[in-house]
Short mmCIF file of C-alpha atoms and ligand atoms in Angstrom, two decimals:
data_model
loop_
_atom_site.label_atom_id
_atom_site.label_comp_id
_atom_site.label_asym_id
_atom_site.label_seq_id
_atom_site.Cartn_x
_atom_site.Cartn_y
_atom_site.Cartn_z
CA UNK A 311 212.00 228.92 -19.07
CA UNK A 312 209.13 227.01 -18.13
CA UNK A 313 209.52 222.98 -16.03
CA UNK A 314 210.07 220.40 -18.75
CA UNK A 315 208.48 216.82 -18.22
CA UNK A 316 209.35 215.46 -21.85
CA UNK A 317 206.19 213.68 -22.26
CA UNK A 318 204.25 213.11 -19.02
CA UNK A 319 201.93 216.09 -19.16
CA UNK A 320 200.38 214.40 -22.52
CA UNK A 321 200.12 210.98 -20.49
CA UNK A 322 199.57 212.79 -16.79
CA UNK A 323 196.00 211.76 -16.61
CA UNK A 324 196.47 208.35 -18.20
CA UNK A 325 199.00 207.65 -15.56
CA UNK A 326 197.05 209.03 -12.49
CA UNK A 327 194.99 206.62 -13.41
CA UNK A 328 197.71 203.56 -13.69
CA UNK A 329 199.15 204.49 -10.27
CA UNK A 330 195.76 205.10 -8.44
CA UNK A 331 196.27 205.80 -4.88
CA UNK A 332 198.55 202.40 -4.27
CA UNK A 333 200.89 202.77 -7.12
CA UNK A 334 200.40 199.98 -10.04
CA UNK A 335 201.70 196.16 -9.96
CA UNK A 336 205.59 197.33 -10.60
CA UNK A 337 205.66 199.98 -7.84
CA UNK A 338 203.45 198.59 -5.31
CA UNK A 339 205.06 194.87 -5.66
CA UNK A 340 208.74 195.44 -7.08
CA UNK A 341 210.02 199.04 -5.93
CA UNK A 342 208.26 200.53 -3.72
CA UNK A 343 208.43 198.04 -0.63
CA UNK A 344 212.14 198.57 -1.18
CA UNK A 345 212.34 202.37 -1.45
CA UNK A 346 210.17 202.91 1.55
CA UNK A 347 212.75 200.40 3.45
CA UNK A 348 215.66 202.54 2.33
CA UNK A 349 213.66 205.91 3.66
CA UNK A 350 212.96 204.01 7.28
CA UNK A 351 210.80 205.70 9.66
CA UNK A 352 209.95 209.49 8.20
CA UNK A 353 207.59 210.50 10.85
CA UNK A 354 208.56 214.14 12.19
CA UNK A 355 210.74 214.33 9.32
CA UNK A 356 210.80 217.31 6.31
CA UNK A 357 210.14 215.12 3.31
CA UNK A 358 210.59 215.96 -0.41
CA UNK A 359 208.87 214.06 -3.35
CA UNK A 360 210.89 214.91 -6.24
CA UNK A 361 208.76 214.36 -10.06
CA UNK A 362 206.18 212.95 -7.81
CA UNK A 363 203.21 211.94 -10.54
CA UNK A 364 200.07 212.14 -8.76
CA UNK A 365 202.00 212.25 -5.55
CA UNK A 366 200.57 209.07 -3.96
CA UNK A 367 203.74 208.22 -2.47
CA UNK A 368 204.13 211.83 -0.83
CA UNK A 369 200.49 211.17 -0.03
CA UNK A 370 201.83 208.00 1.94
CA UNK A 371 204.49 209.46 3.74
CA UNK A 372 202.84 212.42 5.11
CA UNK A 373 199.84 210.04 6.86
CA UNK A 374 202.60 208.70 8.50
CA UNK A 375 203.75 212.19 10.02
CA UNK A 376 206.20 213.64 7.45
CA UNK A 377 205.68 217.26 6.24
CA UNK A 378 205.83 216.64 2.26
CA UNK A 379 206.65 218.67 -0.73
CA UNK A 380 206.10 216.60 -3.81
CA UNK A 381 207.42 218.33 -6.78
CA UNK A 382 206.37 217.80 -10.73
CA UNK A 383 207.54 219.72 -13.47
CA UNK A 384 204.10 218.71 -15.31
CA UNK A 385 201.00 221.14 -14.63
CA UNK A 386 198.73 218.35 -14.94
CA UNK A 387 200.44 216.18 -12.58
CA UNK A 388 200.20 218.73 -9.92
CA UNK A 389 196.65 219.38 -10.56
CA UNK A 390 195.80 215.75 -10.74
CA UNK A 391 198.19 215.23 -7.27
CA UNK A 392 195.84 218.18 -6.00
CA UNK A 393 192.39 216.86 -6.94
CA UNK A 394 193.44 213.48 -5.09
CA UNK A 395 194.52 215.22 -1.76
CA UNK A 396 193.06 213.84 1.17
CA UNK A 397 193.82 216.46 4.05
CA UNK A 398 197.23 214.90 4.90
CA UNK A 399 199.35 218.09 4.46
CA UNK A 400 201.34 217.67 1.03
CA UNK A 401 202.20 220.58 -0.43
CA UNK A 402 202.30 220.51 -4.00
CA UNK A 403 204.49 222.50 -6.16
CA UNK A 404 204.75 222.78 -9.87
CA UNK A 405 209.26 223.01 -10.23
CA UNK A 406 211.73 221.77 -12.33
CA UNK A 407 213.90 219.26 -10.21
CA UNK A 408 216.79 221.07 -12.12
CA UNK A 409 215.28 224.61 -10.50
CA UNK A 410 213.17 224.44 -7.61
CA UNK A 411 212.12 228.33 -7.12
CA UNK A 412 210.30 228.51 -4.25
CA UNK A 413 212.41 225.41 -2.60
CA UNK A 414 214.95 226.77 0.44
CA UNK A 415 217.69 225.39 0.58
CA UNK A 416 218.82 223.15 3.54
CA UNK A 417 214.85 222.86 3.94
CA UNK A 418 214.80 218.84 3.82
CA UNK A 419 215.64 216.31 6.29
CA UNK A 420 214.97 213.85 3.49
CA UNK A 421 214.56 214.05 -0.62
CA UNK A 422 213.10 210.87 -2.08
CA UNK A 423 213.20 210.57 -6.20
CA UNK A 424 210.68 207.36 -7.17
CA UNK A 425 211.59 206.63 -10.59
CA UNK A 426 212.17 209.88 -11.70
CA UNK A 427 215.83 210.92 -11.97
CA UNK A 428 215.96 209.15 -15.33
CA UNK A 429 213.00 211.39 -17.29
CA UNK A 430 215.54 214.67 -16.16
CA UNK A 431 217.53 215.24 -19.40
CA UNK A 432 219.71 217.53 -16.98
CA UNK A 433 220.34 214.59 -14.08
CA UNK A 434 223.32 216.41 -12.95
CA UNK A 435 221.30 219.94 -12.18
CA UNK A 436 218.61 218.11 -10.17
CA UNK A 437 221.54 216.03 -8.23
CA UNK A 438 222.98 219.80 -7.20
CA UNK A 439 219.63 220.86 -6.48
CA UNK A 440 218.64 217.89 -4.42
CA UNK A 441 222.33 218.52 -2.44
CA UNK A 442 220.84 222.41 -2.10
CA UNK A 443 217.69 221.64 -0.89
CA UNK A 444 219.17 218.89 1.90
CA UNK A 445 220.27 219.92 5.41
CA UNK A 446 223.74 218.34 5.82
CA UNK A 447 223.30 214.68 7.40
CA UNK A 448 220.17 214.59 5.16
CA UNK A 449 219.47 211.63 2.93
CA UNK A 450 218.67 211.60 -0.93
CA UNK A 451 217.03 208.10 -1.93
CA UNK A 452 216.38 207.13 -5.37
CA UNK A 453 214.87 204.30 -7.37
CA UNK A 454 215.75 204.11 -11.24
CA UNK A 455 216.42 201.88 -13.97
CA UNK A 456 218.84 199.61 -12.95
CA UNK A 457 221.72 200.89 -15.15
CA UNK A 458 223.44 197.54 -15.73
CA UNK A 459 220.35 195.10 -16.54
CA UNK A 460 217.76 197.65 -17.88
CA UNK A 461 218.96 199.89 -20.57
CA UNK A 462 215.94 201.08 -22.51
CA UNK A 463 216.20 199.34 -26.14
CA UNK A 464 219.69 197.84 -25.26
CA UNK A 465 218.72 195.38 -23.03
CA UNK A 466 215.43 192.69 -22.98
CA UNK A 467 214.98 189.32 -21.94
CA UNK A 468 215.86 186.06 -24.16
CA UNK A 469 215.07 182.48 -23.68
CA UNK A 470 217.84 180.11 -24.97
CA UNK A 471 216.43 176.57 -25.90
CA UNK A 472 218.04 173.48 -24.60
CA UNK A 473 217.40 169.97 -26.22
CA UNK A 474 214.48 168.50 -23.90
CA UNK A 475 215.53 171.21 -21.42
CA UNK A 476 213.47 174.12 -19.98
CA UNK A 477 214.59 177.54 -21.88
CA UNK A 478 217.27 178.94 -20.08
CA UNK A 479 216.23 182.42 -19.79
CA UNK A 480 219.57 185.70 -19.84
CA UNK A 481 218.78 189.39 -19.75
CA UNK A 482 220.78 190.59 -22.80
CA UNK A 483 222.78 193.74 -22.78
CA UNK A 484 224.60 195.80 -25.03
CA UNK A 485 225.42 199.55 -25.04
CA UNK A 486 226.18 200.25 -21.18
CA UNK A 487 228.96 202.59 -21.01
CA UNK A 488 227.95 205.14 -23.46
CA UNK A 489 224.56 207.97 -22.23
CA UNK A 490 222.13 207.88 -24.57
CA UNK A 491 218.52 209.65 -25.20
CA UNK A 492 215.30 207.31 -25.93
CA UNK A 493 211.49 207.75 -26.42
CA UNK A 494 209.94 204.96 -24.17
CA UNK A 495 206.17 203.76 -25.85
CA UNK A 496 203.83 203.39 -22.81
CA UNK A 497 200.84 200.42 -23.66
CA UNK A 498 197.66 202.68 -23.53
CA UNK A 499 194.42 199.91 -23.28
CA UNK A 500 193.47 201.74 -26.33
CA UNK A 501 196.39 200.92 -28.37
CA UNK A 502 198.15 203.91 -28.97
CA UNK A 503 201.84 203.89 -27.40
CA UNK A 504 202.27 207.69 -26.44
CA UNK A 505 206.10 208.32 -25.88
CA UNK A 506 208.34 209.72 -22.72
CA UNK A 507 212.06 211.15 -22.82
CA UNK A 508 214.68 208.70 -20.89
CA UNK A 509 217.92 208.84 -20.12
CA UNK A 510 220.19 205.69 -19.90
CA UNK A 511 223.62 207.10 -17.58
CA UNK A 512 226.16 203.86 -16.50
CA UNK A 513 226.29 203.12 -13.13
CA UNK A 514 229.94 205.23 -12.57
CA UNK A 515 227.77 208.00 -13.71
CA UNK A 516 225.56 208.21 -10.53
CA UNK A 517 228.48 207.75 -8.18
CA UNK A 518 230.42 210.62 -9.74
CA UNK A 519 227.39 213.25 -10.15
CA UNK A 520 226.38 212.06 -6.50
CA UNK A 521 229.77 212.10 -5.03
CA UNK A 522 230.51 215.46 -6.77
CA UNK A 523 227.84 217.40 -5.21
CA UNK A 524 228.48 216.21 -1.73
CA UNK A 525 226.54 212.92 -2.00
CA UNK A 526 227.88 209.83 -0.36
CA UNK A 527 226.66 206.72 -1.21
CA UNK A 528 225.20 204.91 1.58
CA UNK A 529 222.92 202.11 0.61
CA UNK A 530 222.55 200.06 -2.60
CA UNK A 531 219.00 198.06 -3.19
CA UNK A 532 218.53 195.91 -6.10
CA UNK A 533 214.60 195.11 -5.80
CA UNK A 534 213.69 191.17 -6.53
CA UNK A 535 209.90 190.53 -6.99
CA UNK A 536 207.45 190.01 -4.35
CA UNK A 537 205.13 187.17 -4.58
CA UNK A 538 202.29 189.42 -5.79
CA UNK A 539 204.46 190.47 -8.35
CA UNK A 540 205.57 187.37 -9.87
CA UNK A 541 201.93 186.05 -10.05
CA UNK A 542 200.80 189.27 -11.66
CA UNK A 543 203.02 190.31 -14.02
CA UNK A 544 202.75 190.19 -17.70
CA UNK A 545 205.73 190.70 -19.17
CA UNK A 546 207.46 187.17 -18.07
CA UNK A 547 210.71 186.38 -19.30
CA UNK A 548 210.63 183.47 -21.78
CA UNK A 549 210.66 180.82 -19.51
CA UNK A 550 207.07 181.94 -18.37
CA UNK A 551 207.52 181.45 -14.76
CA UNK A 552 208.68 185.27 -14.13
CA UNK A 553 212.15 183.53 -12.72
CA UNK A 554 214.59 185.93 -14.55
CA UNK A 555 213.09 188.76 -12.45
CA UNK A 556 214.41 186.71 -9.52
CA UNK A 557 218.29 186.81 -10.35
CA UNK A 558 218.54 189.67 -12.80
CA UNK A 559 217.25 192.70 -10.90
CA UNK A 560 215.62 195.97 -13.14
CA UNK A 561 215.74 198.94 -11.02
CA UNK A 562 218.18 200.18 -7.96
CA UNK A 563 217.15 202.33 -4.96
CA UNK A 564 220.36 204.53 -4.17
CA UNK A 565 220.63 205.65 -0.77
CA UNK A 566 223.27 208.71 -0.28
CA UNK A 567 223.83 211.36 2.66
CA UNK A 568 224.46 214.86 2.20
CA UNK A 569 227.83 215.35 3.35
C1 LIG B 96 207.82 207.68 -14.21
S1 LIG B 96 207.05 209.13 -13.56
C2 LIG B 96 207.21 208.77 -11.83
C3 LIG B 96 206.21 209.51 -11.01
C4 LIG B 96 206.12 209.12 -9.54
N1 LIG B 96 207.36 209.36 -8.84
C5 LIG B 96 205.72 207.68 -9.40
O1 LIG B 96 206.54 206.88 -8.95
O2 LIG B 96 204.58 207.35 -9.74
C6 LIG B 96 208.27 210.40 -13.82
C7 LIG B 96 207.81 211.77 -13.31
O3 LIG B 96 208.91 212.67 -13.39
C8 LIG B 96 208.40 213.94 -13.79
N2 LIG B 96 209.49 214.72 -14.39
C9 LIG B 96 210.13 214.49 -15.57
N3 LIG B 96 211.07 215.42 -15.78
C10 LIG B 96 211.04 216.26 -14.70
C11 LIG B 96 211.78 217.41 -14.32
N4 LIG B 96 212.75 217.91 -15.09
N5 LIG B 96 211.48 218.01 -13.16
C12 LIG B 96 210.49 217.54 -12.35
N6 LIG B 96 209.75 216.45 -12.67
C13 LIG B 96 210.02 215.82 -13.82
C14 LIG B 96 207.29 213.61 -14.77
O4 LIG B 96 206.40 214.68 -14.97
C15 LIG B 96 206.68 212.39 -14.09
O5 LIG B 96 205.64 212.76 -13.21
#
């Protein structure tokens, strides 16, 4: 059966693109400075990028000593991740994160998943594989959706008004306990909103696929925006001055150790 990426090889070039070599507003501004935190110092370290894109994160890491694997299930991600390599050692594999042939197991000091784990329709299969590939002690860290506050179509932003008030602005949720499937439009500049697969799993999900494959849960990060962020971004919840991003926070970085 060949790797699966539910969407991204159609959108693999439009998105190396987006991310560049820095990653775009939302990772370099709102994730990322908290998922490199989580990883800490990775110099020395066997790292593995898991549904790495164009791989500028493992790009990242190994220019600051870490021998990378980034993995992609899409063909064209890898070969996009390729034609950007700058000499720094990454070696990049075309795998399912469900089936990583070619992957040893208890290779990896460290397996890092940057908004990723919620394209895998099979979640669970990846979490065993990422317990496989780590070396006991080792560390899995993961940034996703946050499962609580960003839920796909079941959750957005609203703006109550107040009489002579500013709009009070609420993240509004519905549908959390229940896994569900959902096509996600991406904004292409010219117009057309191609779609990706993603899966919505509650929070007690993660815990008990983690804790189930020998996963403890070490660390919990709930990114709030940067300064470059908040001046940058577009989508600003009704009250216009981005402040919903500061209390309700969209994605968590997971931190657990292979036990
Ligand atoms: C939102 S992108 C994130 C890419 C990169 N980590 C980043 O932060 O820019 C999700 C990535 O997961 C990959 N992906 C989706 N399903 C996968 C699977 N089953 N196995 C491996 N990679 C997969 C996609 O091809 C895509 O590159």
């Amino acid at each position: 059966m060949k790797p699966s990426s539910d969407g991204w090889e159609e959108l693999a070039d439009w998105y190396d693109q987006k991310e560049g070599e820095t990653g775009d507003l939302w990772h370099r501004a709102l994730i990322d400075p908290v998922l490199l935190r989580v990883l800490g110092q990775c110099r020395g370290k066997r790292v593995l990028d898991l549904g790495c894109g164009n791989g500028y994160l493992a790009r990242r890491i190994a220019r600051l000593g870490a021998t990378v694997t980034a993995v992609d299930a899409s063909p064209r991600m890898i070969r996009n991740a390729k034609s950007r390599d700058d000499g720094s050692g990454v070696r990049y594999l075309r795998a399912s994160a469900t089936m990583m042939r070619g992957v040893g197991s208890a290779s990896f000091d460290v397996v890092f998943a940057n908004m990723s784990l919620m394209d895998v329709e099979d979640a669970e299969a990846a979490i065993g594989e990422v317990a496989r590939v780590l070396r006991k002690g080792g560390r899995f860290v993961a940034s996703i959706s946050h499962p609580c506050f960003n839920i796909l179509s079941n959750s957005s932003w609203t703006a109550e008004k107040t009489m002579g008030n500013k709009p009070v602005v609420h993240r509004k949720v519905r549908g959390y306990r229940t896994p569900f499937a959902e096509r996600v439009p991406w904004d292409k500049e010219d117009g057309s909103k191609p779609l990706t697969m993603c899966y919505h799993r509650p929070l007690n999900w993660y815990a008990r696929a983690l804790s189930s494959n020998g996963l403890a849960i070490t660390a919990l990060e709930e990114p709030g925006p940067t300064p470059e962020f908040t001046k940058n971004v577009q989508e600003k919840p009704g009250d216009m001055d981005g402040a919903g991003f500061q209390e309700v926070p969209l994605h968590l970085v997971i931190e657990a150790v292979r036990i």
